[in-house]
Short mmCIF file of C-alpha atoms and ligand atoms in Angstrom, two decimals:
data_model
loop_
_atom_site.label_atom_id
_atom_site.label_comp_id
_atom_site.label_asym_id
_atom_site.label_seq_id
_atom_site.Cartn_x
_atom_site.Cartn_y
_atom_site.Cartn_z
CA UNK A 14 34.61 16.45 -13.72
CA UNK A 15 30.87 15.98 -13.59
CA UNK A 16 29.44 12.90 -15.26
CA UNK A 17 27.82 13.92 -18.50
CA UNK A 18 25.26 11.75 -20.30
CA UNK A 19 26.24 12.63 -23.87
CA UNK A 20 23.02 11.34 -25.44
CA UNK A 21 19.96 13.60 -25.17
CA UNK A 22 17.18 12.15 -23.04
CA UNK A 23 13.93 11.36 -24.85
CA UNK A 24 10.19 11.37 -24.19
CA UNK A 25 7.63 8.76 -25.26
CA UNK A 26 6.47 11.01 -28.07
CA UNK A 27 9.78 10.49 -29.84
CA UNK A 28 9.29 6.74 -30.26
CA UNK A 29 7.09 4.35 -32.19
CA UNK A 30 6.68 0.58 -32.15
CA UNK A 31 7.63 -1.38 -35.25
CA UNK A 32 5.34 -4.37 -35.89
CA UNK A 33 6.57 -7.92 -35.42
CA UNK A 34 5.19 -11.12 -36.98
CA UNK A 35 1.57 -11.65 -35.91
CA UNK A 36 0.79 -15.36 -35.77
CA UNK A 37 -2.70 -16.89 -35.97
CA UNK A 38 -3.02 -17.13 -32.17
CA UNK A 39 -2.00 -13.55 -31.68
CA UNK A 40 -5.50 -12.13 -31.39
CA UNK A 41 -6.93 -9.71 -28.81
CA UNK A 42 -8.91 -12.46 -27.05
CA UNK A 43 -5.62 -14.23 -26.22
CA UNK A 44 -3.86 -11.18 -24.79
CA UNK A 45 -3.36 -10.86 -21.05
CA UNK A 46 -2.25 -7.62 -19.42
CA UNK A 47 -1.47 -9.28 -16.10
CA UNK A 48 1.65 -7.84 -14.53
CA UNK A 49 3.65 -8.15 -11.29
CA UNK A 50 3.51 -5.35 -8.73
CA UNK A 51 6.02 -6.37 -6.06
CA UNK A 52 9.40 -8.10 -5.89
CA UNK A 53 9.68 -11.89 -5.92
CA UNK A 54 12.28 -14.55 -6.44
CA UNK A 55 11.47 -15.37 -10.03
CA UNK A 56 14.51 -17.58 -10.59
CA UNK A 57 13.51 -19.78 -7.66
CA UNK A 58 10.12 -20.27 -9.31
CA UNK A 59 8.23 -18.17 -6.74
CA UNK A 60 4.92 -16.62 -7.79
CA UNK A 61 4.61 -12.85 -7.50
CA UNK A 62 2.49 -12.26 -4.35
CA UNK A 63 0.66 -9.28 -5.86
CA UNK A 64 -0.23 -8.88 -9.51
CA UNK A 65 -2.58 -6.56 -11.40
CA UNK A 66 -4.85 -7.45 -14.29
CA UNK A 67 -4.15 -4.22 -16.15
CA UNK A 68 -0.81 -2.37 -15.98
CA UNK A 69 -2.27 0.88 -14.66
CA UNK A 70 -2.10 2.59 -11.26
CA UNK A 71 -3.48 5.97 -10.27
CA UNK A 72 -1.17 8.67 -8.91
CA UNK A 73 -0.68 9.44 -5.23
CA UNK A 74 -2.44 12.80 -5.56
CA UNK A 75 -5.24 14.72 -3.85
CA UNK A 76 -6.91 15.44 -7.18
CA UNK A 77 -6.75 11.82 -8.32
CA UNK A 78 -6.80 8.94 -5.85
CA UNK A 79 -9.47 8.77 -3.17
CA UNK A 80 -11.61 5.79 -2.17
CA UNK A 81 -14.15 6.31 -4.95
CA UNK A 82 -11.56 6.22 -7.71
CA UNK A 83 -9.83 3.31 -5.98
CA UNK A 84 -12.99 1.19 -6.17
CA UNK A 85 -13.59 2.14 -9.81
CA UNK A 86 -10.02 1.26 -10.80
CA UNK A 87 -9.92 -2.00 -8.82
CA UNK A 88 -13.08 -3.02 -10.70
CA UNK A 89 -11.08 -2.70 -13.93
CA UNK A 90 -8.09 -4.62 -12.56
CA UNK A 91 -5.70 -1.81 -11.53
CA UNK A 92 -4.60 -0.26 -8.24
CA UNK A 93 -5.05 3.26 -6.84
CA UNK A 94 -2.55 4.69 -4.42
CA UNK A 95 -4.64 6.82 -2.08
CA UNK A 96 -3.00 10.19 -1.49
CA UNK A 97 -0.88 10.63 1.60
CA UNK A 98 -1.01 14.42 1.80
CA UNK A 99 -3.76 14.23 4.40
CA UNK A 100 -4.02 13.14 8.01
CA UNK A 101 -3.27 9.54 8.86
CA UNK A 102 -6.86 9.12 10.10
CA UNK A 103 -8.42 10.38 6.88
CA UNK A 104 -6.20 8.29 4.68
CA UNK A 105 -6.77 5.14 6.74
CA UNK A 106 -10.53 5.80 6.63
CA UNK A 107 -10.39 5.97 2.82
CA UNK A 108 -8.51 2.67 2.69
CA UNK A 109 -11.01 1.13 5.11
CA UNK A 110 -13.91 2.31 2.93
CA UNK A 111 -12.42 0.61 -0.12
CA UNK A 112 -11.92 -2.60 1.84
CA UNK A 113 -15.47 -2.40 3.22
CA UNK A 114 -16.99 -1.86 -0.20
CA UNK A 115 -18.63 -5.04 -1.33
CA UNK A 116 -19.16 -5.18 -5.04
CA UNK A 117 -22.86 -4.96 -5.66
CA UNK A 118 -23.76 -4.22 -2.02
CA UNK A 119 -24.47 -0.52 -1.70
CA UNK A 120 -24.79 1.38 1.56
CA UNK A 121 -27.87 3.52 1.22
CA UNK A 122 -26.94 7.21 1.09
CA UNK A 123 -30.45 8.63 0.61
CA UNK A 124 -32.67 7.88 3.58
CA UNK A 125 -35.83 9.31 5.00
CA UNK A 126 -38.33 8.76 7.84
CA UNK A 127 -41.90 7.66 6.98
CA UNK A 128 -43.46 10.80 8.48
CA UNK A 129 -41.34 13.16 6.37
CA UNK A 130 -42.97 14.87 3.40
CA UNK A 131 -42.69 14.22 -0.33
CA UNK A 132 -41.16 17.71 -0.56
CA UNK A 133 -38.34 16.67 1.76
CA UNK A 134 -37.94 13.46 -0.20
CA UNK A 135 -37.57 15.33 -3.50
CA UNK A 136 -34.96 17.56 -1.89
CA UNK A 137 -32.98 14.52 -0.70
CA UNK A 138 -33.19 12.91 -4.14
CA UNK A 139 -31.96 16.09 -5.82
CA UNK A 140 -28.99 16.22 -3.45
CA UNK A 141 -27.75 12.69 -4.04
CA UNK A 142 -29.12 12.02 -7.50
CA UNK A 143 -30.29 8.58 -6.33
CA UNK A 144 -33.89 7.81 -7.11
CA UNK A 145 -34.38 4.86 -4.74
CA UNK A 146 -34.70 5.84 -1.11
CA UNK A 147 -34.74 3.61 1.95
CA UNK A 148 -37.37 4.60 4.49
CA UNK A 149 -36.11 3.82 7.97
CA UNK A 150 -37.62 4.46 11.40
CA UNK A 151 -34.97 7.01 12.34
CA UNK A 152 -34.03 8.16 8.82
CA UNK A 153 -30.48 6.73 9.02
CA UNK A 154 -28.70 4.38 6.60
CA UNK A 155 -28.72 1.55 9.14
CA UNK A 156 -32.03 2.23 10.86
CA UNK A 157 -34.92 -0.24 11.07
CA UNK A 158 -36.31 -0.58 7.55
CA UNK A 159 -40.00 0.35 7.12
CA UNK A 160 -40.26 0.70 3.34
CA UNK A 161 -38.71 1.76 0.05
CA UNK A 162 -39.81 4.68 -2.07
CA UNK A 163 -38.65 5.47 -5.58
CA UNK A 164 -39.30 8.33 -7.99
CA UNK A 165 -41.81 6.12 -9.79
CA UNK A 166 -44.04 5.87 -6.69
CA UNK A 167 -45.31 9.47 -6.81
CA UNK A 168 -45.94 12.06 -9.52
CA UNK A 169 -44.60 15.55 -9.09
CA UNK A 170 -47.36 18.00 -10.07
CA UNK A 171 -50.11 15.52 -9.17
CA UNK A 172 -49.26 14.79 -5.54
CA UNK A 173 -49.26 17.32 -2.73
CA UNK A 174 -45.68 17.84 -1.66
CA UNK A 175 -46.85 18.11 1.94
CA UNK A 176 -48.12 14.52 1.91
CA UNK A 177 -46.27 11.93 3.93
CA UNK A 178 -43.75 9.50 2.47
CA UNK A 179 -45.52 6.61 4.25
CA UNK A 180 -48.59 7.09 2.01
CA UNK A 181 -46.58 6.38 -1.15
CA UNK A 182 -43.78 4.00 -0.14
CA UNK A 183 -43.80 0.24 -0.70
CA UNK A 184 -44.24 -0.93 2.88
CA UNK A 185 -42.18 -3.60 4.56
CA UNK A 186 -44.98 -6.19 4.19
CA UNK A 187 -44.79 -5.95 0.37
CA UNK A 188 -40.98 -5.84 0.09
CA UNK A 189 -38.77 -8.68 -1.07
CA UNK A 190 -35.75 -8.68 1.24
CA UNK A 191 -32.44 -10.49 1.62
CA UNK A 192 -31.07 -11.74 4.92
CA UNK A 193 -27.67 -10.81 6.31
CA UNK A 194 -24.96 -13.02 4.76
CA UNK A 195 -26.71 -13.40 1.38
CA UNK A 196 -24.19 -13.69 -1.46
CA UNK A 197 -24.31 -11.51 -4.53
CA UNK A 198 -25.27 -14.49 -6.69
CA UNK A 199 -28.18 -15.34 -4.35
CA UNK A 200 -29.27 -11.68 -4.30
CA UNK A 201 -29.10 -11.60 -8.07
CA UNK A 202 -31.25 -14.75 -8.33
CA UNK A 203 -33.85 -13.31 -5.95
CA UNK A 204 -34.02 -10.06 -7.90
CA UNK A 205 -34.73 -11.98 -11.12
CA UNK A 206 -37.08 -14.50 -9.56
CA UNK A 207 -39.23 -11.89 -7.80
CA UNK A 208 -38.98 -9.36 -10.66
CA UNK A 209 -37.85 -6.49 -8.41
CA UNK A 210 -35.40 -3.70 -9.17
CA UNK A 211 -33.73 -3.60 -5.79
CA UNK A 212 -33.26 -5.85 -2.81
CA UNK A 213 -32.79 -4.43 0.68
CA UNK A 214 -30.60 -6.64 2.87
CA UNK A 215 -31.43 -6.49 6.58
CA UNK A 216 -29.98 -7.98 9.76
CA UNK A 217 -31.88 -10.17 12.21
CA UNK A 218 -33.41 -7.07 13.88
CA UNK A 219 -34.68 -5.73 10.59
CA UNK A 220 -32.03 -3.02 10.39
CA UNK A 221 -30.93 -2.03 6.90
CA UNK A 222 -27.45 -3.23 5.88
CA UNK A 223 -27.28 -2.70 2.12
CA UNK A 224 -29.28 -2.31 -1.01
CA UNK A 225 -28.55 -4.53 -3.99
CA UNK A 226 -29.70 -3.07 -7.29
CA UNK A 227 -30.62 -5.08 -10.34
CA UNK A 228 -28.09 -3.18 -12.42
CA UNK A 229 -25.26 -3.65 -9.86
CA UNK A 230 -25.94 -7.29 -9.13
CA UNK A 231 -24.44 -8.09 -12.49
CA UNK A 232 -21.47 -5.85 -11.69
CA UNK A 233 -18.94 -8.61 -11.22
CA UNK A 234 -19.98 -10.15 -14.51
CA UNK A 235 -19.32 -6.81 -16.16
CA UNK A 236 -15.90 -6.59 -14.51
CA UNK A 237 -14.17 -9.89 -15.16
CA UNK A 238 -10.78 -8.36 -14.41
CA UNK A 239 -11.68 -6.90 -11.00
CA UNK A 240 -8.79 -7.06 -8.56
CA UNK A 241 -9.75 -8.76 -5.31
CA UNK A 242 -7.87 -10.02 -2.25
CA UNK A 243 -8.32 -13.48 -0.74
CA UNK A 244 -11.41 -12.23 1.12
CA UNK A 245 -12.95 -10.88 -2.09
CA UNK A 246 -12.31 -7.26 -1.10
CA UNK A 247 -10.90 -4.75 -3.57
CA UNK A 248 -7.13 -4.34 -3.61
CA UNK A 249 -5.97 -0.83 -2.70
CA UNK A 250 -2.68 1.03 -2.31
CA UNK A 251 -1.62 4.14 -0.42
CA UNK A 252 1.14 6.74 -0.54
CA UNK A 253 3.40 7.27 2.47
CA UNK A 254 6.22 9.70 3.26
CA UNK A 255 9.62 9.48 4.90
CA UNK A 256 8.56 11.30 8.10
CA UNK A 257 5.54 9.84 9.83
CA UNK A 258 5.77 6.27 8.50
CA UNK A 259 6.09 4.70 11.93
CA UNK A 260 2.56 5.99 12.68
CA UNK A 261 1.06 5.98 9.18
CA UNK A 262 2.06 2.47 8.11
CA UNK A 263 0.43 0.62 11.05
CA UNK A 264 -2.77 2.66 10.60
CA UNK A 265 -2.90 1.81 6.90
CA UNK A 266 -2.13 -1.87 7.53
CA UNK A 267 -4.85 -1.95 10.17
CA UNK A 268 -7.27 -0.47 7.61
CA UNK A 269 -6.36 -3.30 5.24
CA UNK A 270 -4.03 -1.64 2.71
CA UNK A 271 -2.45 -4.12 0.29
CA UNK A 272 0.54 -2.14 -0.95
CA UNK A 273 2.16 1.22 -0.20
CA UNK A 274 4.64 3.47 -1.94
CA UNK A 275 7.02 6.10 -0.64
CA UNK A 276 5.88 9.15 -2.49
CA UNK A 277 8.58 11.63 -3.34
CA UNK A 278 9.72 13.60 -6.35
CA UNK A 279 13.23 12.24 -5.75
CA UNK A 280 13.87 8.88 -4.15
CA UNK A 281 17.64 8.36 -4.35
CA UNK A 282 17.96 9.45 -0.73
CA UNK A 283 19.05 8.27 2.66
CA UNK A 284 15.51 9.06 3.89
CA UNK A 285 14.00 6.44 1.65
CA UNK A 286 16.64 3.85 2.53
CA UNK A 287 15.93 4.33 6.24
CA UNK A 288 12.18 4.25 5.76
CA UNK A 289 12.35 1.00 3.76
CA UNK A 290 14.64 -0.57 6.33
CA UNK A 291 12.57 0.54 9.35
CA UNK A 292 9.25 -0.50 7.83
CA UNK A 293 10.47 -3.89 6.65
CA UNK A 294 12.07 -4.72 9.97
CA UNK A 295 8.93 -3.78 11.92
CA UNK A 296 6.35 -5.10 9.42
CA UNK A 297 8.14 -7.73 7.29
CA UNK A 298 5.08 -8.47 5.19
CA UNK A 299 4.36 -4.85 4.26
CA UNK A 300 4.82 -4.20 0.55
CA UNK A 301 6.53 -0.86 -0.07
CA UNK A 302 7.41 0.72 -3.41
CA UNK A 303 9.94 3.55 -3.55
CA UNK A 304 11.10 6.33 -5.86
CA UNK A 305 11.23 8.28 -7.96
CA UNK A 306 14.51 7.63 -9.74
CA UNK A 307 15.67 8.16 -13.32
CA UNK A 308 18.84 6.11 -13.69
CA UNK A 309 20.53 2.80 -12.86
CA UNK A 310 22.27 4.19 -9.76
CA UNK A 311 18.95 5.26 -8.28
CA UNK A 312 17.35 1.90 -9.07
CA UNK A 313 20.22 -0.15 -7.61
CA UNK A 314 20.19 1.93 -4.44
CA UNK A 315 16.48 1.36 -3.83
CA UNK A 316 16.68 -2.30 -4.87
CA UNK A 317 19.41 -2.89 -2.28
CA UNK A 318 17.39 -0.95 0.29
CA UNK A 319 14.56 -3.46 -0.14
CA UNK A 320 12.04 -1.60 -2.32
CA UNK A 321 9.23 -3.92 -3.46
CA UNK A 322 8.90 -1.93 -6.67
CA UNK A 323 10.63 1.15 -8.01
CA UNK A 324 8.96 4.20 -9.54
CA UNK A 325 10.62 6.07 -12.38
CA UNK A 326 10.21 9.70 -13.36
CA UNK A 327 11.26 13.17 -12.38
CA UNK A 328 9.73 16.23 -13.94
CA UNK A 329 7.66 14.49 -16.60
CA UNK A 330 4.27 14.89 -14.90
CA UNK A 331 1.78 17.10 -16.73
CA UNK A 332 1.48 19.45 -13.73
CA UNK A 333 5.13 19.20 -12.73
CA UNK A 334 7.55 22.12 -13.05
CA UNK A 335 10.48 20.52 -11.21
CA UNK A 336 12.64 20.66 -14.33
CA UNK A 337 11.97 24.37 -14.79
CA UNK A 338 12.38 25.18 -11.11
CA UNK A 339 15.41 23.09 -10.24
CA UNK A 340 16.78 21.77 -13.52
CA UNK A 341 16.40 18.23 -12.19
CA UNK A 342 14.95 15.39 -14.27
CA UNK A 343 15.26 13.26 -17.34
CA UNK A 344 13.15 12.43 -20.39
CA UNK A 345 10.68 9.78 -19.26
CA UNK A 346 11.43 7.29 -22.05
CA UNK A 347 15.19 7.40 -21.51
CA UNK A 348 14.73 7.06 -17.76
CA UNK A 349 12.43 4.05 -18.22
CA UNK A 350 14.82 2.34 -20.66
CA UNK A 351 17.85 2.79 -18.40
CA UNK A 352 16.07 1.67 -15.23
CA UNK A 353 14.65 -1.37 -17.05
CA UNK A 354 18.18 -2.39 -18.04
CA UNK A 355 19.28 -2.04 -14.41
CA UNK A 356 16.29 -4.09 -13.26
CA UNK A 357 17.15 -6.88 -15.73
CA UNK A 358 20.80 -6.86 -14.63
CA UNK A 359 19.70 -7.03 -10.98
CA UNK A 360 17.49 -9.99 -11.80
CA UNK A 361 20.32 -11.79 -13.62
CA UNK A 362 22.60 -11.23 -10.63
CA UNK A 363 20.19 -12.07 -7.80
CA UNK A 364 17.24 -13.96 -9.25
CA UNK A 365 14.97 -11.31 -7.72
CA UNK A 366 12.58 -9.55 -10.08
CA UNK A 367 11.71 -6.01 -8.99
CA UNK A 368 8.81 -4.52 -10.97
CA UNK A 369 9.28 -0.98 -12.21
CA UNK A 370 6.60 1.66 -12.71
CA UNK A 371 6.86 4.49 -15.22
CA UNK A 372 5.27 7.41 -13.38
CA UNK A 373 4.10 10.60 -15.10
CA UNK A 374 4.23 12.01 -18.59
CA UNK A 375 1.77 9.60 -20.22
CA UNK A 376 -0.18 11.75 -22.67
CA UNK A 377 -1.55 9.33 -25.26
CA UNK A 378 -2.74 5.77 -24.76
CA UNK A 379 0.08 4.46 -26.93
CA UNK A 380 2.56 5.94 -24.47
CA UNK A 381 1.46 3.21 -22.04
CA UNK A 382 2.30 0.54 -24.61
CA UNK A 383 5.66 2.19 -25.27
CA UNK A 384 6.46 2.37 -21.54
CA UNK A 385 5.70 -1.36 -21.21
CA UNK A 386 7.72 -2.21 -24.32
CA UNK A 387 10.62 -0.24 -22.86
CA UNK A 388 10.54 -2.49 -19.81
CA UNK A 389 8.04 -0.94 -17.38
CA UNK A 390 5.79 -3.47 -15.64
CA UNK A 391 3.10 -0.87 -15.08
CA UNK A 392 2.50 2.85 -15.31
CA UNK A 393 1.20 5.47 -12.89
CA UNK A 394 -1.12 8.16 -14.22
CA UNK A 395 -2.38 11.41 -12.74
CA UNK A 396 -3.85 13.63 -15.47
CA UNK A 397 -5.43 10.62 -17.16
CA UNK A 398 -7.55 9.65 -14.13
CA UNK A 399 -8.20 13.24 -12.96
CA UNK A 400 -10.49 13.68 -15.99
CA UNK A 401 -13.02 11.03 -15.00
CA UNK A 402 -16.32 11.10 -13.10
CA UNK A 403 -14.78 9.13 -10.25
CA UNK A 404 -11.89 11.51 -9.46
CA UNK A 405 -12.34 13.51 -6.25
CA UNK A 406 -12.74 16.96 -7.82
CA UNK A 407 -15.82 18.80 -9.05
CA UNK A 408 -16.89 18.98 -12.64
CA UNK A 409 -16.95 22.64 -13.73
CA UNK A 410 -17.81 24.56 -16.87
CA UNK A 411 -14.97 26.79 -18.08
CA UNK A 412 -15.33 28.66 -21.37
CA UNK A 413 -18.28 26.48 -22.28
CA UNK A 414 -16.42 23.21 -21.74
CA UNK A 415 -16.69 20.67 -18.96
CA UNK A 416 -13.44 20.42 -17.04
CA UNK A 417 -12.15 18.95 -13.80
CA UNK A 418 -9.52 20.49 -11.58
CA UNK A 419 -6.09 18.90 -11.36
CA UNK A 420 -3.23 20.18 -9.22
CA UNK A 421 0.27 18.93 -8.44
CA UNK A 422 1.26 17.62 -5.05
CA UNK A 423 4.08 20.16 -5.12
CA UNK A 424 1.72 23.07 -5.78
CA UNK A 425 0.75 25.55 -3.08
CA UNK A 426 -2.75 24.16 -3.28
CA UNK A 427 -1.65 20.71 -2.13
CA UNK A 428 0.47 22.32 0.60
CA UNK A 429 2.46 19.16 0.71
CA UNK A 430 5.88 20.58 1.23
CA UNK A 431 7.20 17.60 3.16
CA UNK A 432 7.25 15.66 -0.05
CA UNK A 433 9.62 18.03 -1.75
CA UNK A 434 12.07 19.13 0.92
CA UNK A 435 14.32 16.07 1.19
CA UNK A 436 13.41 15.45 4.79
CA UNK A 437 14.57 18.88 5.88
CA UNK A 438 12.59 21.76 7.30
CA UNK A 439 9.11 22.74 6.18
CA UNK A 440 8.07 25.63 4.00
CA UNK A 441 10.14 25.92 0.84
CA UNK A 442 9.60 29.15 -1.00
CA UNK A 443 8.92 27.79 -4.45
CA UNK A 444 6.37 25.49 -6.02
CA UNK A 445 7.16 22.40 -8.08
CA UNK A 446 3.66 21.90 -9.41
CA UNK A 447 0.83 23.90 -10.92
CA UNK A 448 -2.92 24.09 -10.36
CA UNK A 449 -4.82 23.40 -13.58
CA UNK A 450 -7.93 22.19 -15.38
CA UNK A 451 -8.16 19.05 -17.47
CA UNK A 452 -10.93 18.31 -19.96
CA UNK A 453 -13.70 16.18 -18.45
CA UNK A 454 -13.69 12.78 -20.16
CA UNK A 455 -16.57 10.71 -18.73
CA UNK A 456 -16.43 7.42 -16.84
CA UNK A 457 -13.31 5.57 -15.79
CA UNK A 458 -14.73 2.30 -17.10
CA UNK A 459 -15.30 3.60 -20.64
CA UNK A 460 -11.88 5.24 -20.86
CA UNK A 461 -9.88 2.40 -19.35
CA UNK A 462 -11.66 -0.06 -21.65
CA UNK A 463 -10.65 2.02 -24.65
CA UNK A 464 -7.06 2.47 -23.48
CA UNK A 465 -6.51 -1.21 -22.71
CA UNK A 466 -8.11 -2.14 -26.00
CA UNK A 467 -5.55 0.03 -27.84
CA UNK A 468 -2.71 -1.55 -25.84
CA UNK A 469 -3.99 -5.05 -26.62
CA UNK A 470 -4.31 -4.34 -30.35
CA UNK A 471 -0.84 -2.79 -30.49
CA UNK A 472 0.57 -5.86 -28.71
CA UNK A 473 -0.99 -8.06 -31.38
CA UNK A 474 0.71 -5.92 -34.02
CA UNK A 475 3.98 -6.55 -32.20
CA UNK A 476 3.26 -10.27 -32.28
CA UNK A 477 2.94 -10.78 -28.51
CA UNK A 478 0.14 -11.77 -26.15
CA UNK A 479 1.62 -10.80 -22.78
CA UNK A 480 3.65 -8.01 -21.23
CA UNK A 481 6.87 -10.00 -20.55
CA UNK A 482 6.99 -10.95 -24.26
CA UNK A 483 6.37 -7.34 -25.24
CA UNK A 484 9.29 -6.29 -23.03
CA UNK A 485 11.50 -8.95 -24.63
CA UNK A 486 10.47 -8.79 -28.28
CA UNK A 487 9.25 -5.26 -29.04
CA UNK A 488 11.06 -3.30 -31.71
CA UNK A 489 11.11 0.40 -30.95
CA UNK A 490 12.25 3.22 -33.20
CA UNK A 491 13.12 6.82 -32.54
CA UNK A 492 11.25 9.19 -34.82
CA UNK A 493 12.26 12.50 -36.34
CA UNK A 494 10.29 15.69 -35.82
CA UNK A 495 9.20 15.52 -39.47
CA UNK A 496 7.91 11.97 -39.14
CA UNK A 497 5.87 13.02 -36.11
CA UNK A 498 3.96 15.38 -38.39
CA UNK A 499 3.48 12.52 -40.83
CA UNK A 500 1.90 10.46 -38.00
CA UNK A 501 -1.13 12.72 -37.62
CA UNK A 502 -3.68 13.64 -40.28
CA UNK A 503 -1.80 15.97 -42.62
CA UNK A 504 -2.24 17.85 -45.85
CA UNK A 505 -5.99 17.37 -45.79
CA UNK A 506 -8.81 19.53 -44.48
CA UNK A 507 -10.17 17.46 -41.60
CA UNK A 508 -13.99 17.57 -41.33
CA UNK A 509 -14.46 16.35 -37.78
CA UNK A 510 -11.38 16.52 -35.64
CA UNK A 511 -10.63 13.13 -34.11
CA UNK A 512 -8.72 13.82 -30.92
CA UNK A 513 -6.19 11.16 -30.05
CA UNK A 514 -6.04 10.06 -26.46
P1 RVP B 628 0.78 12.91 -15.08
O1 RVP B 628 0.16 11.57 -15.21
O2 RVP B 628 1.61 13.30 -16.25
O3 RVP B 628 -0.22 13.97 -14.71
O4 RVP B 628 1.83 12.81 -13.87
C1 RVP B 628 1.49 12.39 -12.58
C2 RVP B 628 2.74 12.28 -11.75
O5 RVP B 628 3.34 13.59 -11.59
C3 RVP B 628 2.54 11.83 -10.32
O6 RVP B 628 2.37 10.44 -10.19
C4 RVP B 628 3.79 12.34 -9.62
O7 RVP B 628 4.89 11.48 -9.81
C5 RVP B 628 4.08 13.62 -10.37
N1 RVP B 628 3.66 14.81 -9.61
C6 RVP B 628 2.63 14.96 -8.76
N2 RVP B 628 2.63 16.23 -8.30
C7 RVP B 628 3.67 16.81 -8.89
C8 RVP B 628 4.10 18.19 -8.71
O8 RVP B 628 3.42 18.98 -8.09
N3 RVP B 628 5.24 18.53 -9.26
N4 RVP B 628 4.29 15.94 -9.71
#
């Protein structure tokens, strides 16, 4: 007879945290959200080789994780997994761009030649939205620098638009410049000392390398949790599949990727075991997560196969219709709880700690705290990040509201059938994801700051100052449908609706 789980499976919405004793040292300033990302021999006293400063990763999805979002999230202390449903070259180029990005050093993307007109300049500024323009001999981002022109140097309506840029720019002779190799701190000092708003950095031939802006020079002070590798480059992840990994993995490693994950709606498969084995034997230092699974059997299988972390979740994603289409899945909270128990048992038996990631189905910020309390080491979010300025999609107006587009990797739009066909032939006839809009929500920084602040405050209510203690000591209660209603504003006429996130 089939194995039947007699208990219904639950979602995060059906649980709440019950406070624990909050001692005098249990204050937000003392809370750390640092968390392990990959397996390590904890019992032997090893240190985890890759940790994050906040327990949040962005989903392996076209509508979510490109290089821009990856930089924004690494600044906050988390990791993006750049989507794999694209050519190996494109994906590796995105990883390389993240690794090349130097905090505070900006490659100029609005450039002009001195003999071009103010009209052309205004056009360029409108296109990029950047008001400081490098004037180079050949009009390229790395051409020989001849001046800088900003919107403040000429007055629209008072200047002839046919006049030349060279008549209005600050010429080279009056510019304060930095030499190749200058550090951000030195650039920052120069900007303050010379009272300038930007500092072009040039090589020995006078060719433009970067611009450092006054506002960005302080960037690393504003981002104390930024996640950097040993060479001070941002940490970045990437999604891979079970087909082309022998080509994709070396390209990503070459581009500098720090961690990868097999990206599949269902990971309890021979394909994933083989991929993990092949990759680890060819590139022993490559860090590879695997999944997704929803029970102890799935976790143990991937743990034995060598997964560096295991992702949990089938059918819980906001754009996911796998449960409707195939009847496969499990409530995300139940899946997380069971896999966490299996992870702890595996640790007891082997001394190896394998981090687990609760992937999909996070709707409210407190769901992140619940997932951690249930044993997850970090979460993966799609819808959440898709709403921000930094996600790869356009901001649109629909019915008078700003929205961004968000589509599943199993939707026709993503045309990523490989991911869903268990390693078999291409072209399944049904979709497992939808194409949708999500409400636009502003900048990643503002939202992540708010979310982590809620997690930190909830942890203080639980009487803990770090994630391992939350996992050990949290008290969690199931709630009834009636008490859910009690949890929101009720039986009053609300004046201004406060929307929970
Ligand atoms: P959510 O954060 O709820 O939007 O869920 C994102 C997760 O949904 C992804 O990390 C992935 O596991 C899953 N996903 C992505 N595409 C699809 C699909 O098309 N069914 N599902």
